[in-house]
Coordinates of C-alpha atoms in Angstrom, one line a residue:
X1 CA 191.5 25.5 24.8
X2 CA 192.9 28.8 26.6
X3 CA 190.0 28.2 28.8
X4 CA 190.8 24.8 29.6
X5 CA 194.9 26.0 31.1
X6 CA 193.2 28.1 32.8
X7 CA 191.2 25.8 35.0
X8 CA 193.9 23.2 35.0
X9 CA 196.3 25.7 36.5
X10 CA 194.0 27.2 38.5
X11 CA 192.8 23.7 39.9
X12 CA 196.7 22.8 40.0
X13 CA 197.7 25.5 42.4
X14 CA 195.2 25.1 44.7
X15 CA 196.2 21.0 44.9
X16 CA 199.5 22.7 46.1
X17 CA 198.2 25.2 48.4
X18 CA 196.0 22.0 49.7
X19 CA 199.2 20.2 50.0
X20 CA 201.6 22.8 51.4
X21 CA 199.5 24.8 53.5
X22 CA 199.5 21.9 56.1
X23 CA 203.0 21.4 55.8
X24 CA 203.6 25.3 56.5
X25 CA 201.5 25.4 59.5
X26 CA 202.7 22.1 61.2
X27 CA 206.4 23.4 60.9
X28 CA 205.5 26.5 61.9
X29 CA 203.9 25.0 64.5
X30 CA 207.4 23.1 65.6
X31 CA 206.5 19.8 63.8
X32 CA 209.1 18.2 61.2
X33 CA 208.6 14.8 59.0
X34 CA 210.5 11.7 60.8
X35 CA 211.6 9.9 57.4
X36 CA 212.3 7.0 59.3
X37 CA 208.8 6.9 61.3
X38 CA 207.3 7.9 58.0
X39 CA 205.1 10.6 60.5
X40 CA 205.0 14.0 61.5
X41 CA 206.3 14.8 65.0
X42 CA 206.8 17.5 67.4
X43 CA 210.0 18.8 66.9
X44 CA 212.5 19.6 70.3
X45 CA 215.7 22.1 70.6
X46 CA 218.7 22.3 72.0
X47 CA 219.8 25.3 73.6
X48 CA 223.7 25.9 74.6
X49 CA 225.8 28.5 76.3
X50 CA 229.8 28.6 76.0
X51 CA 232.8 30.1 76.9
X52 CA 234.0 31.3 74.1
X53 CA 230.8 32.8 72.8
X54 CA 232.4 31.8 69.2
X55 CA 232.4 28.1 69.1
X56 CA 231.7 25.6 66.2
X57 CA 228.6 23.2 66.6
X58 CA 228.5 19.8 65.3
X59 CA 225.3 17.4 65.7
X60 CA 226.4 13.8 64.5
X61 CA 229.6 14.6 63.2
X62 CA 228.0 17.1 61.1
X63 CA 229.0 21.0 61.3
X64 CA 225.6 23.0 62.4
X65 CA 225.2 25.9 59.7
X66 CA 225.5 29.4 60.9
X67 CA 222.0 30.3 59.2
X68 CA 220.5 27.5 61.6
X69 CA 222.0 28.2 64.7
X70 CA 219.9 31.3 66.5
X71 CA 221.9 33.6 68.6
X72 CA 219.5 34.6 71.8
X73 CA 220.9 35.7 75.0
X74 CA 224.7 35.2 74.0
X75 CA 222.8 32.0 74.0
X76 CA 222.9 29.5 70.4
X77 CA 219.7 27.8 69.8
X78 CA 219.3 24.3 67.6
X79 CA 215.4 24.1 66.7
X80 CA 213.4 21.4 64.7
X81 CA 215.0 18.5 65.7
X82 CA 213.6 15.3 65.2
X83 CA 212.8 13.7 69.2
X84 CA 216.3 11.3 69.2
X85 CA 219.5 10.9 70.4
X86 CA 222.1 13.3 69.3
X87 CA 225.8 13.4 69.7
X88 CA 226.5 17.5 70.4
X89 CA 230.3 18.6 69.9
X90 CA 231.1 22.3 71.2
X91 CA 234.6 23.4 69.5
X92 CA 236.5 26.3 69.0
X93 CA 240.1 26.6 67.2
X94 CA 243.2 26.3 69.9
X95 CA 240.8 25.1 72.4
X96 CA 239.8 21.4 73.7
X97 CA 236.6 20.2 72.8
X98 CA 233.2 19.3 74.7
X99 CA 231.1 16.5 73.9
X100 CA 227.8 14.6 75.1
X101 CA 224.8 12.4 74.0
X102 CA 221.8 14.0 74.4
X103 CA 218.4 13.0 74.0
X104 CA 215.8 15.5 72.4
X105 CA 212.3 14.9 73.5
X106 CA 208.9 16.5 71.6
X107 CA 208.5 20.0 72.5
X108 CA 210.9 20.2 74.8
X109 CA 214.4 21.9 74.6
X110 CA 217.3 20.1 75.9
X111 CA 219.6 23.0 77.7
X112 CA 223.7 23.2 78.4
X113 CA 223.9 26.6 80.1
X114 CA 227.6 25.9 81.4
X115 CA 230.0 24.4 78.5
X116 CA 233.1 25.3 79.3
X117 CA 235.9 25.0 76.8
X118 CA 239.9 25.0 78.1
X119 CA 242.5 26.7 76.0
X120 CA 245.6 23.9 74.5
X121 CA 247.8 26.5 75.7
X122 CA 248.3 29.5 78.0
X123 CA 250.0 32.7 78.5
X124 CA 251.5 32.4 81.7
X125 CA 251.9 35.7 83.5
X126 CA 254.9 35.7 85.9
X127 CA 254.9 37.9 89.3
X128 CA 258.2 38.8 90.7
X129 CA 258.2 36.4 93.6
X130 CA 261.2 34.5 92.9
X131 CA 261.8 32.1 95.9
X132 CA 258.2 31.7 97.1
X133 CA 256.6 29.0 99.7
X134 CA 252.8 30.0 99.6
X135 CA 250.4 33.1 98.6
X136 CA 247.2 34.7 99.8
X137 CA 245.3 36.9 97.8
X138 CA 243.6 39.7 99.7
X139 CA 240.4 40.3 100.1
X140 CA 239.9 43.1 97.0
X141 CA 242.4 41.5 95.3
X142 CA 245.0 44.5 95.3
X143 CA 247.5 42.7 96.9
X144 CA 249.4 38.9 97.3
X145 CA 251.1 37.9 100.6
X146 CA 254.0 35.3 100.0
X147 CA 256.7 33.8 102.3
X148 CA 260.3 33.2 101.2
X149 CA 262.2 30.9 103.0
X150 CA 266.1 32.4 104.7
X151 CA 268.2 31.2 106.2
X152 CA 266.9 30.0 109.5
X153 CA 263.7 31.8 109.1
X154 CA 261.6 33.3 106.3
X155 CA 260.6 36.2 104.9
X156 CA 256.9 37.8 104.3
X157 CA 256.1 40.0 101.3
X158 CA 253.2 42.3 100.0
X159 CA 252.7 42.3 96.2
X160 CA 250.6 44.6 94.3
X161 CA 249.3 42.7 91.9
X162 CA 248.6 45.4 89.1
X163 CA 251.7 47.0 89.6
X164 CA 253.6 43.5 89.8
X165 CA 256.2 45.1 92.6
X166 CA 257.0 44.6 95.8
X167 CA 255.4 46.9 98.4
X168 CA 256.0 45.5 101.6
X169 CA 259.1 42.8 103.4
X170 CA 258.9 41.8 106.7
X171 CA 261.3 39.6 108.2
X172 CA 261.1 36.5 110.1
X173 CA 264.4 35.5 111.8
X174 CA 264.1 32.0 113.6
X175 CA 260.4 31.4 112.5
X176 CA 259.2 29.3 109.8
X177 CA 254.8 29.6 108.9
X178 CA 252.7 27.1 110.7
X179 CA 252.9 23.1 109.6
X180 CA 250.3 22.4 106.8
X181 CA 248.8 19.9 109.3
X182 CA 247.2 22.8 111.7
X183 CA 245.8 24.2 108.7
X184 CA 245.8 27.9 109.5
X185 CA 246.9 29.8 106.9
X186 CA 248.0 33.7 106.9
X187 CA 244.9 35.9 106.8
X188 CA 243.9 39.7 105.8
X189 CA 241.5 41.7 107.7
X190 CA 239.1 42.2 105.3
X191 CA 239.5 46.0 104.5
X192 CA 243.2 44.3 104.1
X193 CA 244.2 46.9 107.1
X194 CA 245.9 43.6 108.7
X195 CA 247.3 40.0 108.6
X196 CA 247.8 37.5 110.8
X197 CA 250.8 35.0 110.2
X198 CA 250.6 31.9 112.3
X199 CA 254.4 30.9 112.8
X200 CA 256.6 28.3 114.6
X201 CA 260.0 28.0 115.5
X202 CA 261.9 24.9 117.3
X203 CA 264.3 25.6 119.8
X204 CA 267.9 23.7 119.9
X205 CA 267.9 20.5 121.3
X206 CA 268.2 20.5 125.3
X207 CA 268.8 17.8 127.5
X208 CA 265.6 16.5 129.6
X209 CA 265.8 14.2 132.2
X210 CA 264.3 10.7 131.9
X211 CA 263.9 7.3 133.7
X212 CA 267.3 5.8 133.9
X213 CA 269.1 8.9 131.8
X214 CA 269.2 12.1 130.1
X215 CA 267.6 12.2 126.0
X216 CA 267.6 15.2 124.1
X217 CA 264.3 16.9 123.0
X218 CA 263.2 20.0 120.8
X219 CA 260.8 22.7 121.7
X220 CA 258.4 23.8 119.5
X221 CA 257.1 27.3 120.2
X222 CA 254.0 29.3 118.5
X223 CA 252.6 32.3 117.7
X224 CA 251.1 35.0 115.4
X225 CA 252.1 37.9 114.5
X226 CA 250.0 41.1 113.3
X227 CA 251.1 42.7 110.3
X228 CA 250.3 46.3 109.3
X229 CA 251.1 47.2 105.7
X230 CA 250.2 50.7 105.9
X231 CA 252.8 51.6 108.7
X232 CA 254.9 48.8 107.3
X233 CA 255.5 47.2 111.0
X234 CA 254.5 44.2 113.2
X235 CA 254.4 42.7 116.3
X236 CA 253.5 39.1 118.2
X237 CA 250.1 38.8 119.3
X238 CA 251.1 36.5 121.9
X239 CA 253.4 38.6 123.4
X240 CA 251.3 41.7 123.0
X241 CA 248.2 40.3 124.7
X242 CA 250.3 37.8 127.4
X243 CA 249.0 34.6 126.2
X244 CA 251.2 31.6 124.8
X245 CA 248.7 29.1 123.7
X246 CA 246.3 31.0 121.5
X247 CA 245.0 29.1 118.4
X248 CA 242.6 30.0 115.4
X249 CA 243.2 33.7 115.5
X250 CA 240.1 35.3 112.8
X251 CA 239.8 38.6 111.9
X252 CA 236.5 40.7 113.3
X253 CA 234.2 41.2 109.5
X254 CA 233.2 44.3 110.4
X255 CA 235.0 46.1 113.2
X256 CA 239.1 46.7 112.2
X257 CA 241.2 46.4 115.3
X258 CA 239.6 43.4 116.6
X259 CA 240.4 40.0 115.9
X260 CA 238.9 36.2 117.4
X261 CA 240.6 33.4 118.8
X262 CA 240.6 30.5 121.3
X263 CA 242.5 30.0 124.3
X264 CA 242.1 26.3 125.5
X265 CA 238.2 26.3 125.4
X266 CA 237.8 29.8 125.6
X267 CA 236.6 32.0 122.8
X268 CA 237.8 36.2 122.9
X269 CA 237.7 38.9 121.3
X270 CA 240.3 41.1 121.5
X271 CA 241.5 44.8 120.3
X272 CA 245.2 44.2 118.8
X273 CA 245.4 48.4 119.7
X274 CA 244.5 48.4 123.6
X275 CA 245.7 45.2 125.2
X276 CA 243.3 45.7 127.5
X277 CA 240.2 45.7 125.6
X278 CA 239.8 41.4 125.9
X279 CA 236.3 40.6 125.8
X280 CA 235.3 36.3 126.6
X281 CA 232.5 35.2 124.2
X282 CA 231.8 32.0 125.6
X283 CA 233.5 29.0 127.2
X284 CA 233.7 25.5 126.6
X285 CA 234.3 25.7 122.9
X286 CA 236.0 23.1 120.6
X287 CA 235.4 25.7 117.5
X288 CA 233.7 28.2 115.7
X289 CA 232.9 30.3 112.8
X290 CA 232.2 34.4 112.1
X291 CA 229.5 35.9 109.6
X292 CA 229.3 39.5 108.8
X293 CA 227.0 39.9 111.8
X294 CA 227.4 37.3 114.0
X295 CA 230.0 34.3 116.0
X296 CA 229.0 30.8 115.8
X297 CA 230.4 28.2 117.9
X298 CA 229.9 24.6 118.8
X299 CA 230.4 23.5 122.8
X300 CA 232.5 20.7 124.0
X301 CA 229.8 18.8 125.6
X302 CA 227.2 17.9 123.2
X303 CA 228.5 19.7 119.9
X304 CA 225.4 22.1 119.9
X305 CA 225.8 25.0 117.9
X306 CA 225.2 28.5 119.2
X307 CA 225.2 32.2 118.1
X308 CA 226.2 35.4 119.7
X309 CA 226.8 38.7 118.2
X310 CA 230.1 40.0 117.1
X311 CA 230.3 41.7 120.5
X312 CA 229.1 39.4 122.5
X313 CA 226.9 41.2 124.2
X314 CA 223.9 39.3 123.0
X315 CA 222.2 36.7 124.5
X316 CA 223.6 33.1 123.1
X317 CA 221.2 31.7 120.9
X318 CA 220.8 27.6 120.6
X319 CA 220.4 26.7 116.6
X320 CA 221.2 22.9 116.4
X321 CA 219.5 20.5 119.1
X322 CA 220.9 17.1 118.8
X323 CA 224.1 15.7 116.6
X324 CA 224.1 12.7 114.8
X325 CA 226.0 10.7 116.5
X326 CA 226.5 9.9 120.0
X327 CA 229.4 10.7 121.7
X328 CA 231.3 12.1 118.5
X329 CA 234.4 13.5 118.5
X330 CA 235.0 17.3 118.6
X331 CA 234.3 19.3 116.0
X332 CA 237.6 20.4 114.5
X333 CA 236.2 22.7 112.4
X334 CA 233.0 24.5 111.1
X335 CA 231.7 26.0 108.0
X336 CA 228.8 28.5 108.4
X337 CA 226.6 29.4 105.1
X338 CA 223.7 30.6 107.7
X339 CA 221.5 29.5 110.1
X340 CA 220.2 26.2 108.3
X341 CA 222.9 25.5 106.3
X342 CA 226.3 24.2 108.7
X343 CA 229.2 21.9 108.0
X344 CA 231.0 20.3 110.7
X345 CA 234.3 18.5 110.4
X346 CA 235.3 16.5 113.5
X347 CA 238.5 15.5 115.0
X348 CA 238.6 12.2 112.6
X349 CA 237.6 13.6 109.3
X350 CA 234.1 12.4 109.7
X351 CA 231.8 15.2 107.7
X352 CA 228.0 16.1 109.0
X353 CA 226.1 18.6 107.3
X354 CA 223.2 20.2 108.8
X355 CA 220.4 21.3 106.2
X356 CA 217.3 23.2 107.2
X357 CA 215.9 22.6 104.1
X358 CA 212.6 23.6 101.8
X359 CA 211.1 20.1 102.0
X360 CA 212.7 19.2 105.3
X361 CA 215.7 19.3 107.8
X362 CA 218.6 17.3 108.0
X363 CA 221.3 16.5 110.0
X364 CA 223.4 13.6 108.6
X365 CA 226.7 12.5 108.1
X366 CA 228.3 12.8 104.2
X367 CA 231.5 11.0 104.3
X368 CA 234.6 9.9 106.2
X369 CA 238.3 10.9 105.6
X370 CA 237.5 14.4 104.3
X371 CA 240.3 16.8 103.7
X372 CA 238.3 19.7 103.4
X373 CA 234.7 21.5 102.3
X374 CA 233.4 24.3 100.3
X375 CA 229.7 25.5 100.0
X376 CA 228.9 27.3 96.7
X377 CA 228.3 31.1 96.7
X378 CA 224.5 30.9 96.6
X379 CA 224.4 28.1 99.4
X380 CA 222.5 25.0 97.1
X381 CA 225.5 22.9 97.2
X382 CA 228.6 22.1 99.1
X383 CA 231.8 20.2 97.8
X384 CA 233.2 18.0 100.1
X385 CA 236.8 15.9 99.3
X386 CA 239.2 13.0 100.3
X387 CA 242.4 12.3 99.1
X388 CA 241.3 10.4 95.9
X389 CA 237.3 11.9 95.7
X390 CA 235.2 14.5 95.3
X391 CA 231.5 14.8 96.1
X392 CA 228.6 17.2 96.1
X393 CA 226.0 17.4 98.3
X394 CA 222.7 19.4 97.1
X395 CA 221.6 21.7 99.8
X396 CA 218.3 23.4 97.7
X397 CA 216.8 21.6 94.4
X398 CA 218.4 22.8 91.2
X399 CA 215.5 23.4 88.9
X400 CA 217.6 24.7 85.9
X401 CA 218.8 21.6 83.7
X402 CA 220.2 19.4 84.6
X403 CA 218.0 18.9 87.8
X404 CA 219.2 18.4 91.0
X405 CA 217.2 17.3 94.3
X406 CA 217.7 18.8 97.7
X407 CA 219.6 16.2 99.7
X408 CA 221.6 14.7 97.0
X409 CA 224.6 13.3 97.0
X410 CA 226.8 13.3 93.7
X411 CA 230.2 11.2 93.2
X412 CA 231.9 14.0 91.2
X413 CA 235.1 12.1 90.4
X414 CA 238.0 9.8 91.5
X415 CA 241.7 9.2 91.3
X416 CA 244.6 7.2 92.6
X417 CA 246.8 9.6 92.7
X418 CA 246.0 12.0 95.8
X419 CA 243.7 15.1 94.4
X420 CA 245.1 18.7 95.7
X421 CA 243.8 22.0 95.6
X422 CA 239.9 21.2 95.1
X423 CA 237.6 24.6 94.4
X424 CA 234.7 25.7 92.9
X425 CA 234.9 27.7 89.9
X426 CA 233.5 31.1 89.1
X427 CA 230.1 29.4 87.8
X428 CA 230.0 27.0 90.6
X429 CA 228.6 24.5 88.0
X430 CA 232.6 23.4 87.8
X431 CA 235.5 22.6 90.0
X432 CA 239.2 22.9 89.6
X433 CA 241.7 20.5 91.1
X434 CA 244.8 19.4 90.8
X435 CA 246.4 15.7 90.3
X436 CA 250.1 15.7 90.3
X437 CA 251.8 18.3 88.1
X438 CA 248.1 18.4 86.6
X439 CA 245.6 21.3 87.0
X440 CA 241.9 19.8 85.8
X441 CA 238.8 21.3 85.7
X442 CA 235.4 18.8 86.0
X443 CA 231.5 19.6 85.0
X444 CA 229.0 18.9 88.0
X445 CA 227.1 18.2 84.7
X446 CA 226.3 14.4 84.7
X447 CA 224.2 13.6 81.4
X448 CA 226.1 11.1 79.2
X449 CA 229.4 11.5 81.1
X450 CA 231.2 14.9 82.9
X451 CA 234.0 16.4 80.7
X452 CA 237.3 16.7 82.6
X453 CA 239.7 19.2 80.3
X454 CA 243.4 20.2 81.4
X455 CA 244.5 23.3 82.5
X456 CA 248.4 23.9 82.4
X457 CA 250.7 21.1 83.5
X458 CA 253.3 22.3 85.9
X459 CA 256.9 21.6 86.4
X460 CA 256.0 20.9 90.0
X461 CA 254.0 18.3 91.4
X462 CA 251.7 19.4 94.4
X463 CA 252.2 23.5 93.6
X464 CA 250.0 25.5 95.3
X465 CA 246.9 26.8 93.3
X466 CA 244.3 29.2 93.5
X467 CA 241.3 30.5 91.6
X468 CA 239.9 34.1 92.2
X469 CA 236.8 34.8 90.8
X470 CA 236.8 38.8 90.7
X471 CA 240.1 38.5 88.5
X472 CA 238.7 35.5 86.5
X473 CA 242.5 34.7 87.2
X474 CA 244.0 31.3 87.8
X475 CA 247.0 31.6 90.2
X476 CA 249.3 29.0 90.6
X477 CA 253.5 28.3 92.1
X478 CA 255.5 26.5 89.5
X479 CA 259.8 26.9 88.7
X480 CA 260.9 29.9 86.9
X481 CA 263.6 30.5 84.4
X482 CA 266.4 30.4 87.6
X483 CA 264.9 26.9 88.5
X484 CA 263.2 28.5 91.4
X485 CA 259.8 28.8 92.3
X486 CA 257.9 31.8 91.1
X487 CA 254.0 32.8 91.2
X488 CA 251.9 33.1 87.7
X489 CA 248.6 33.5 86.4
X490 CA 246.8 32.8 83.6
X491 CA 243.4 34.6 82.4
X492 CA 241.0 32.1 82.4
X493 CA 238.1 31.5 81.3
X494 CA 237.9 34.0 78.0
X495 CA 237.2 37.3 78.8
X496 CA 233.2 38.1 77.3
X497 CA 230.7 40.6 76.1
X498 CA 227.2 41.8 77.1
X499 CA 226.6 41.2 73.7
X500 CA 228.6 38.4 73.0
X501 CA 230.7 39.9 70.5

């Protein structure tokens, strides 16, 4: 009888190893039983990666267990999921959530490298800047320049932005900074030796004599003047260097004392030390662009784009040979990434990109009515905007999830209300714009739909906004405790770890 357990076990334990030893090495092997199949199929994954790096996980309105969500690379990862459509939520406490549909496919992990979750509410950091019109950051960011309107005139001041006090005030009697619609903006030099301020000033009205009387017309009068922080004076270029109609003043990237600018259809370079030293790049130019090395610039004639050095000295070098269209008007503006990769802006908002790509070249026209353009920091995409849209267009293919093709074109969002302040975001894989008294931020990430979450809501409609990517700061204008305008910031997004902790 003792004989006979013993074979019965013996032949009952190796049914189960029989049984389970499959079933062990087709899991282990990433396979998982679809009840509703009735079959065994190969399992997928998917793979996210947030800011915060502490977020809750839901799959079909069910919470994913910490013991089943891997940590890899400050990286979670969701494995042995049966191929099917999922609905992934991504949440964190005080924060708004993320949500898409995703579908997993055999064998194959489904990846969300940039989920980016917004905070319900903000500390808001206030600079003392009571009174201000508009800010530049410098290039470190050390420093904020900011005008102040007085009366009849304005008033320039340096802020250090760690210290959050004043280090410099210069004084504008009688001039007021350039209309928005020229769309030059105060610059630094970028060792933030110098800035130019573009300003204008009307004179009172003065009688003018017309056909069969006299009318009354103002004067408006322009000009930029050179600040210098470090000696805490400044002086007009114009005057300095003679020259009353000078226009798109740039700073030289690498050598200090010189600046560009453009002087009917001239382009010079000039040494704001030794009046003097006035060097002419080239003529016949309706605008152009610096790199760290070199000038571009597009002539009057055809719109071809050329390149000199910084100097000038070099021979001028012919990159584009034909433009889209035929007899287009001039370019108002250019956007250099490098040689193969050029935006052009023309006089009626018309947008033409020039790609040099990896599976071809293209020169094409992207849209009409555009407000302005922005290529990402690693030169695969650009964003382009009107008043009520923003676009991408893919410069290289995007091989990371979710795929991209060079020579796409994405419809990023629209609104009726006019869209303000559009930028890329630190990760480039998001953009921040405003909508009213609204600051958003939008995913370039199409599958199922692109999240749009809200960043603070101003007392102001229109303020004037800023990201800076080194500070992983969001700067923005909106009223202060006196009812008057006042710079803040906000940390955003949440501050990480190598090691995710």
């Amino acid at each position: 009888m003792e004989k006979l357990r013993r074979t019965v076990f013996f032949w009952m334990l190796t049914a189960i190893f029989l049984i389970t030893a499959p079933l062990v090495v087709l899991r282990a092997r990433g396979y998982r039983f679809d009840t509703s199949r009735g079959v065994f199929v190969h399992s997928g994954s998917i793979n996210i990666k947030s800011n915060p790096q502490s977020v809750d996980v839901s799959l079909n309105g069910k919470l994913v267990q910490a013991k089943t969500l891997s940590r890899i690379n400050n990286s979670y990862n969701i494995s042995g999921l049966i191929p099917r459509e999922y609905s992934l939520i991504v949440s964190a406490n005080d924060f708004q959530s993320w949500d898409k549909k995703t579908k997993v496919h055999s064998g194959i992990s489904s990846e969300f490298w940039n989920i980016l979750l917004v905070r319900n509410n903000y500390e808001k950091i206030a600079h003392d800047t009571s009174g201000i019109q508009k800010f530049f950051i410098s290039p470190k960011d050390k420093f904020v320049i900011f005008n102040q309107a007085i009366e009849n005139g304005m008033v320039a001041k340096i802020l250090d932005i760690k210290g959050n006090e004043i280090k410099n005030v210069f004084p504008f009697p009688g001039w007021n900074l350039l209309d928005e619609a020229k769309k030059e903006n105060i610059e630094w030099s970028p060792e933030e030796d110098y800035l130019s301020v573009p300003v204008q000033r009307t004179s009172p009205e003065t009688a003018v004599k017309t056909a069969p009387a006299f009318a009354t017309e103002k004067k408006t009068e322009y000009a930029y003047f050179i600040l210098d922080p470090a000696e805490d004076n400044f002086f007009n270029l114009n005057d300095f260097l003679g020259k009353a109609d000078i226009r798109n003043v740039r700073w030289d990237p690498r050598d200090r004392d010189y600046l560009f600018f453009l002087l009917s259809n001239s382009l010079y370079r000039a040494n704001i030390k030794e009046k003097d030293n006035l060097s002419l790049i080239a003529e016949d130019v309706s605008s152009y662009e610096l790199s760290k090395t070199d000038v571009y610039f597009s002539r009057l004639t055809n719109q071809l784009v050329y390149k000199s050095s910084l100097d000038g000295k070099s021979d001028k070098y012919q990159i584009t040979d034909n433009f889209p269209e035929v007899n287009s008007l001039l370019i108002d503006k250019l956007i250099i990434y490098d040689e193969s990769r050029i935006a052009f802006l023309n006089s009626d908002k018309r947008l033409f990109i020039y790609n040099k790509g990896e599976h071809g070249n293209y020169f094409r026209k992207l849209s009409d009515n555009i407000e302005g353009m922005q290529f990402s920091n690693d030169g695969k995409k650009i964003i382009y905007w009107t008043k009520n849209e923003i676009s991408v267009y893919f410069l290289r293919d995007w091989n990371v999830q979710p795929t991209r093709s060079e020579n796409e074109i994405q419809g990023i969002t629209r609104y009726s209300e006019e869209l303000k302040n559009v930028q890329w975001f630190k990760d480039y894989e998001h953009i921040i714009f405003s909508s009213g008294a609204q600051i958003k931020i939008i995913e370039l990430d199409s599958r199922d739909h692109r999240n749009t979450m809200d960043l603070p809501r101003l007392d102001i409609d229109n303020s004037f906004i800023v990201y800076n990517n080194s500070l992983e700061k969001l700067f923005f204008i909106d009223k202060g405790p006196a009812s008057d305008n006042v710079l803040y910031s906000i940390i955003f997004p949440e501050k990480t770890s190598i090691l995710g902790f």
